[in-house]
Every structure is written in structure tokens, then in C-alpha cells.
Tab-separated table of N, CA and C in Angstrom:
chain	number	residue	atom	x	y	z
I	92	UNK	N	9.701	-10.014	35.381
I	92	UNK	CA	9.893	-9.898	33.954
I	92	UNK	C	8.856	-8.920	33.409
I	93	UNK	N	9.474	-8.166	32.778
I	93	UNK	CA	8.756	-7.218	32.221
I	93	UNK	C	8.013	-7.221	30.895
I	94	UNK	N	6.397	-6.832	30.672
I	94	UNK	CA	5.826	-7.273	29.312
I	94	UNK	C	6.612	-5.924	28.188
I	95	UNK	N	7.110	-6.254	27.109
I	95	UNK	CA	8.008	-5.602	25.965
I	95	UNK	C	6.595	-5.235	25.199
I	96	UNK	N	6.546	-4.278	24.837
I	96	UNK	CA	5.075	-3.473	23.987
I	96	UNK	C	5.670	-3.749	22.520
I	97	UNK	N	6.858	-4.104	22.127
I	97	UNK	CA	7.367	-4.005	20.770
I	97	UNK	C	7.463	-5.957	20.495
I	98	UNK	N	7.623	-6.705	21.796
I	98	UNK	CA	7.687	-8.329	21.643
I	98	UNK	C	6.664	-8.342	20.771
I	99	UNK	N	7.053	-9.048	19.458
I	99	UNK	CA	5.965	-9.856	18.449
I	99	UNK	C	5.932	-11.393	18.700
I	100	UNK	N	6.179	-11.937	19.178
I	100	UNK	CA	6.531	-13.113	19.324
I	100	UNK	C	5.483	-13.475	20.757
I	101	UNK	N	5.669	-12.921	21.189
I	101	UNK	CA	4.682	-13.292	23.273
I	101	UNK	C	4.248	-12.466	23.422
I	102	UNK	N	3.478	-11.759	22.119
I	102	UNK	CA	2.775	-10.554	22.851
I	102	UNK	C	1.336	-10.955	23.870
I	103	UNK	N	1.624	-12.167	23.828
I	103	UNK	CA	0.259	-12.463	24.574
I	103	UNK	C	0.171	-13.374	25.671
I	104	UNK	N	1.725	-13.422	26.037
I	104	UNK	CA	2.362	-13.991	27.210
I	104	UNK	C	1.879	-13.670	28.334
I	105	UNK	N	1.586	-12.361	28.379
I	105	UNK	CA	1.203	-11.835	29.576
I	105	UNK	C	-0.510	-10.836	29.374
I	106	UNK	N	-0.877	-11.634	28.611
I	106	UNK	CA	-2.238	-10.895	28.359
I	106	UNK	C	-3.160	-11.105	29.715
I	107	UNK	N	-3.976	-9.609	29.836
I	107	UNK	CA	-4.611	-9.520	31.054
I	107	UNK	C	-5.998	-10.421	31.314
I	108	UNK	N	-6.820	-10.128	29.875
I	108	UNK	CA	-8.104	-10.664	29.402
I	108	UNK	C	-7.948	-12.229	28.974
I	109	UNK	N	-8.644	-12.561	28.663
I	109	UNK	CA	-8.553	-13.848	27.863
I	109	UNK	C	-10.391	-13.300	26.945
I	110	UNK	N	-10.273	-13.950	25.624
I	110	UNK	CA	-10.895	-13.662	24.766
I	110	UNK	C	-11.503	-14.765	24.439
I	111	UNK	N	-13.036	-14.588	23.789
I	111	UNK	CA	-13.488	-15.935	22.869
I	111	UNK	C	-13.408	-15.658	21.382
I	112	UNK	N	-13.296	-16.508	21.116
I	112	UNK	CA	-13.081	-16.646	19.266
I	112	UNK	C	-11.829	-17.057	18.701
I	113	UNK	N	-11.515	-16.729	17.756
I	113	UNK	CA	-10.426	-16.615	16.806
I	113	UNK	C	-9.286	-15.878	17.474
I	114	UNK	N	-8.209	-16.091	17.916
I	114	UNK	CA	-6.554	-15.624	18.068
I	114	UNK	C	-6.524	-14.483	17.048
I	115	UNK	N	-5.553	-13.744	17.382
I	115	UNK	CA	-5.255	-12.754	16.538
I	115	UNK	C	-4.084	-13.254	15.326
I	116	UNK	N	-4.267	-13.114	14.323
I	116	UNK	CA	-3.320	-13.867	13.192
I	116	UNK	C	-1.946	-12.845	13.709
I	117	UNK	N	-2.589	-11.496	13.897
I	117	UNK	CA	-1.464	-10.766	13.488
I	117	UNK	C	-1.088	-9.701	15.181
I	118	UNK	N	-0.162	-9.801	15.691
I	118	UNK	CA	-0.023	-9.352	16.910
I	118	UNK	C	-0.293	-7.790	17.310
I	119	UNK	N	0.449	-7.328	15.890
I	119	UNK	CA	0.117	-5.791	15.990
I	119	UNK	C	-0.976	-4.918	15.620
I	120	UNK	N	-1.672	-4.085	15.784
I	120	UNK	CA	-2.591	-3.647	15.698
I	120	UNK	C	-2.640	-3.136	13.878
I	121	UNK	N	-4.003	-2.522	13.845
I	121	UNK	CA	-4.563	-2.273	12.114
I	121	UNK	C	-3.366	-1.245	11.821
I	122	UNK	N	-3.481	-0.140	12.907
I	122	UNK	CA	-2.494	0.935	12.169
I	122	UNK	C	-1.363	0.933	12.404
I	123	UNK	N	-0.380	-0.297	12.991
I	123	UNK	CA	0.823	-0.471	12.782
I	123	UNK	C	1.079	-1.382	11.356
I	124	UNK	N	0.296	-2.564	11.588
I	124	UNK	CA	0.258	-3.314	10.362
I	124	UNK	C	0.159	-2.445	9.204
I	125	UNK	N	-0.476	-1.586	9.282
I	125	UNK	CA	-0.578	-0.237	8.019
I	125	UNK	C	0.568	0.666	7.649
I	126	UNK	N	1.140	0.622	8.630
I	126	UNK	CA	2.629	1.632	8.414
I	126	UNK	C	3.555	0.631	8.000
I	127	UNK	N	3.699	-0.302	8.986
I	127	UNK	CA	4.934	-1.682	8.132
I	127	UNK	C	4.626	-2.101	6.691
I	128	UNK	N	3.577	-2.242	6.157
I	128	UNK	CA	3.292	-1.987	5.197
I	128	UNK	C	3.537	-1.173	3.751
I	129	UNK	N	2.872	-0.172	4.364
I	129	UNK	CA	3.314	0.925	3.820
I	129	UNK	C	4.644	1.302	3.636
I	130	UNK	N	5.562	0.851	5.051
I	130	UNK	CA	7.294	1.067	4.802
I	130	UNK	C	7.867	0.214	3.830
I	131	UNK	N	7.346	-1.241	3.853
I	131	UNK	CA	7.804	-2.171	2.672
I	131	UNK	C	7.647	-1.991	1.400
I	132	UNK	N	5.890	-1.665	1.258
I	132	UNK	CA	6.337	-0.949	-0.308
I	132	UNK	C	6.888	-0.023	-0.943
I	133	UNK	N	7.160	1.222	0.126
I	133	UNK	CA	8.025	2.094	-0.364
I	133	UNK	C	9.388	1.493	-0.577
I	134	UNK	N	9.852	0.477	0.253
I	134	UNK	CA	11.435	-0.094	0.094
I	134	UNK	C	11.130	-0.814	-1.349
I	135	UNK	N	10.782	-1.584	-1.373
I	135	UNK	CA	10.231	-2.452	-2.894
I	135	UNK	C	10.355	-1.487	-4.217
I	136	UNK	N	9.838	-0.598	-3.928
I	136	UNK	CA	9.612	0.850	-5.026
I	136	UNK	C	11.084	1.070	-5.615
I	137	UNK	N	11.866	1.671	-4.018
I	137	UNK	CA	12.870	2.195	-4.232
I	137	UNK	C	14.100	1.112	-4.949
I	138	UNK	N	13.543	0.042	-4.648
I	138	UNK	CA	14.444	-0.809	-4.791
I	138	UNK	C	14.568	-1.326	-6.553
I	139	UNK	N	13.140	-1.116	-7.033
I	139	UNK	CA	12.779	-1.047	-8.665
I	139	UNK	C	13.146	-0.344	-9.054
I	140	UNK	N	13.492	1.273	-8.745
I	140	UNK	CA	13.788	2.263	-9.313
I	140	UNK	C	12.696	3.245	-9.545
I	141	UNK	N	11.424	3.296	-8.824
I	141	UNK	CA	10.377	4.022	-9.479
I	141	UNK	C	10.524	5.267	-8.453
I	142	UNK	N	9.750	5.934	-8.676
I	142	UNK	CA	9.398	7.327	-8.022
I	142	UNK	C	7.837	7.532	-8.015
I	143	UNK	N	7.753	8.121	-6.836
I	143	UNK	CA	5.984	8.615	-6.778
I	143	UNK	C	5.671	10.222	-7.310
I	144	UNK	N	4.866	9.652	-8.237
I	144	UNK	CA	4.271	11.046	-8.577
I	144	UNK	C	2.341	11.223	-8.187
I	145	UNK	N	2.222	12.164	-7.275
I	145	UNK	CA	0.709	12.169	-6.932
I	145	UNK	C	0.220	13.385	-7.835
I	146	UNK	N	-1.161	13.092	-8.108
I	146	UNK	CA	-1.608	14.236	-8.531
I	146	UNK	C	-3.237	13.876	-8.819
I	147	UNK	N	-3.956	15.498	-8.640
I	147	UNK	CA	-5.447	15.113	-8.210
I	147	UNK	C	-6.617	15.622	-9.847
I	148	UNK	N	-7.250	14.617	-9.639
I	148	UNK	CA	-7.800	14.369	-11.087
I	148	UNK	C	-9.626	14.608	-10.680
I	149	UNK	N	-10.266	15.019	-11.301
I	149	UNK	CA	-11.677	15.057	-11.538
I	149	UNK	C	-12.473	13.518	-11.751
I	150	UNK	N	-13.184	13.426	-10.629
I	150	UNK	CA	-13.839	12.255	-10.669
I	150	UNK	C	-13.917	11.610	-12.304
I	151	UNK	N	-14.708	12.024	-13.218
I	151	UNK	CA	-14.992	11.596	-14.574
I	151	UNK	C	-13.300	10.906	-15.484
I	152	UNK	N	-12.291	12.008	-15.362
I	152	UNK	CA	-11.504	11.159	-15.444
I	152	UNK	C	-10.585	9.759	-14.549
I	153	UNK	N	-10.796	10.150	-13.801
I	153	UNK	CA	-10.713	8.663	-12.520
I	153	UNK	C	-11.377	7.997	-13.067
I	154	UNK	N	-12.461	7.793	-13.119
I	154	UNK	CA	-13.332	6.603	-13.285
I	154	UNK	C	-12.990	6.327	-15.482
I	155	UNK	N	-12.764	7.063	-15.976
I	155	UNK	CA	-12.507	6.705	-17.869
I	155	UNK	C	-10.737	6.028	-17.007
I	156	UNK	N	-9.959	7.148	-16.257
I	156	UNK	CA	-8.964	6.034	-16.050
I	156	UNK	C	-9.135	4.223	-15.904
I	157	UNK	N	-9.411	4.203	-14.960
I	157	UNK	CA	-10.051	2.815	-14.308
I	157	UNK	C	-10.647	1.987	-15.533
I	158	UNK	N	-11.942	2.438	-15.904
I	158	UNK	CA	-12.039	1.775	-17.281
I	158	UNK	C	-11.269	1.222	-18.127
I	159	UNK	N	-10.595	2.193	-18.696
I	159	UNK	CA	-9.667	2.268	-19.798
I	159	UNK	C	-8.267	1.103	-19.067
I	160	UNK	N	-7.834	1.007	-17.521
I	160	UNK	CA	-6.879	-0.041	-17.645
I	160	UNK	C	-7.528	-0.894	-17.470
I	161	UNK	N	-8.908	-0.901	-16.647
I	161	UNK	CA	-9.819	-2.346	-16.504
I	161	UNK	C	-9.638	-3.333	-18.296
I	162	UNK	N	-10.157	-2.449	-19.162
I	162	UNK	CA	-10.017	-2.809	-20.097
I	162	UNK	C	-9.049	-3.540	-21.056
I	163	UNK	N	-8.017	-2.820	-20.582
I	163	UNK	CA	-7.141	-2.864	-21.380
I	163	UNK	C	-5.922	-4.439	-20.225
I	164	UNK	N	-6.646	-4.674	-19.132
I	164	UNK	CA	-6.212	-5.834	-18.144
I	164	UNK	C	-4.715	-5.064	-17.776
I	165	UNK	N	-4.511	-4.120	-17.197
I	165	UNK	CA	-3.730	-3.333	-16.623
I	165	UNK	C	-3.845	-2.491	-15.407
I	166	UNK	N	-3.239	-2.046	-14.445
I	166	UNK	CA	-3.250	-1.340	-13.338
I	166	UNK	C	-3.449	-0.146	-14.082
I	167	UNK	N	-3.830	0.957	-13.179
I	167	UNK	CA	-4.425	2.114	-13.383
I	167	UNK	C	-2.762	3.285	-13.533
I	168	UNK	N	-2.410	2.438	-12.880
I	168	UNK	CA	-0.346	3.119	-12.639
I	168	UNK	C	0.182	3.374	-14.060
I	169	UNK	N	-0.202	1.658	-14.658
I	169	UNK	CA	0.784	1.473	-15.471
I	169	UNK	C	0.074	2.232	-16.625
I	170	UNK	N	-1.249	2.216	-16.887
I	170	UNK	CA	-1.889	3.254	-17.883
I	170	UNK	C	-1.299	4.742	-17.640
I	171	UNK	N	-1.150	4.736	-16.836
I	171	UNK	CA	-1.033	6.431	-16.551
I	171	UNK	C	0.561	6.547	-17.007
I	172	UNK	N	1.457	5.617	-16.875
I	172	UNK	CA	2.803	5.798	-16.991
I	172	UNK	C	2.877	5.710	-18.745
I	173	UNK	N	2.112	4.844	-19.496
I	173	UNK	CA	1.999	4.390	-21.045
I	173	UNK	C	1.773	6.105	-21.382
I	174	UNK	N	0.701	6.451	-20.741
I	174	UNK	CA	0.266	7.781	-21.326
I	174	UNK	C	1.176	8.786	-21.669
I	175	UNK	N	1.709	8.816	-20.626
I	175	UNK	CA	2.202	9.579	-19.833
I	175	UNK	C	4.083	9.647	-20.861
I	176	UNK	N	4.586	8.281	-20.905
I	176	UNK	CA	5.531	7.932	-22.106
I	176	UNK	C	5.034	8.468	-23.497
I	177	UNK	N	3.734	7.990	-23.804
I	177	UNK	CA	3.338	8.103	-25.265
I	177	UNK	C	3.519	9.710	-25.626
I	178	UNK	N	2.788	10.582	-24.920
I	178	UNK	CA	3.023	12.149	-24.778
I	178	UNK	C	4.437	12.454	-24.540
I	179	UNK	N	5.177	12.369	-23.864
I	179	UNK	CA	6.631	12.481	-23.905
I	179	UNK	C	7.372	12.593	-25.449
I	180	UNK	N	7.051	11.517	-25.491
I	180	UNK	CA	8.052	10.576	-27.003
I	180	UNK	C	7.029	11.835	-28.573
I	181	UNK	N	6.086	12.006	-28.433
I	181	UNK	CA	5.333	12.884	-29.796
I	181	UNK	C	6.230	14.285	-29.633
I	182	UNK	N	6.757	14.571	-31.280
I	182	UNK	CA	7.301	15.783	-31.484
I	182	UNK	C	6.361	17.091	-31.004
I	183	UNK	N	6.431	18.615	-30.554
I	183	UNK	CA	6.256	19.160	-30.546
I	183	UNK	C	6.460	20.185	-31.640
């Protein structure tokens, strides 16, 4: 029987070592757990209807960002999206 590199379930059926401490909670390693991850919230996203917009900002405003939703008991997203609406919606 052959050990399966993708089995989540027995991945440790056939482990070579034996270890002291704590079991592993999670079978797969940091940077797979990081990509499955990462794939779910993009499905979640898509599934809300949102879209990613990146874009690179000067430390000083990063940090008045952060403030300003700390403050205001909001994610830093959703400030940026308020803003971001409020400017939209003002006549030119």
C-alpha cells in the first residue's frame, strides 16, 4: 500500500519519525494551509459579489487609514470603500 502525499485523513499512517509533543492539528503544511485559504476567501468574495482593487499608499496615509477605521470600529476595507462611495456620489 502506497503512502498518498494528498491523504488528509492518514497522513500519518505511515509516518517514518515519531515525534514528542503536541500532534499536528492540521495535516498540511503552513504554505498549503495558506493557499486553501487564500482559495476560500477568494470563493466567499466572489460569491458576495465584491471585486479586488489593490493599490499602494504612503506609509502616513496607511497608518491615518487604520486610525480613522480603528476609530470609527470598522475594517480598513470598508473605510476605504465609504470613501471611496462618498467621492463618487459629490457633483463635479
Amino acid at each position: 500500500m502506497a503512502k498518498e502525499s494528498t491523504d488528509r485523513t492518514t497522513i500519518d499512517l505511515f509516518a517514518n519519525e515519531k515525534r514528542r509533543g503536541r500532534p499536528r492539528s492540521n495535516p498540511l503544511s503552513r504554505e498549503q494551509q495558506l493557499r486553501v485559504n487564500k482559495r476560500n476567501q477568494i470563493k466567499r468574495d466572489r460569491e458576495k459579489g465584491l471585486k479586488r482593487i489593490e493599490l499602494k499608499v504612503s506609509q502616513e496615509l496607511f497608518d491615518a487609514l487604520n486610525e480613522k477605521a480603528s476609530d470609527s470600529n470598522i475594517s480598513r476595507s470598508q473605510l476605504i470603500e465609504i470613501i471611496l462611495q462618498d467621492t463618487l456620489t459629490r457633483q463635479y
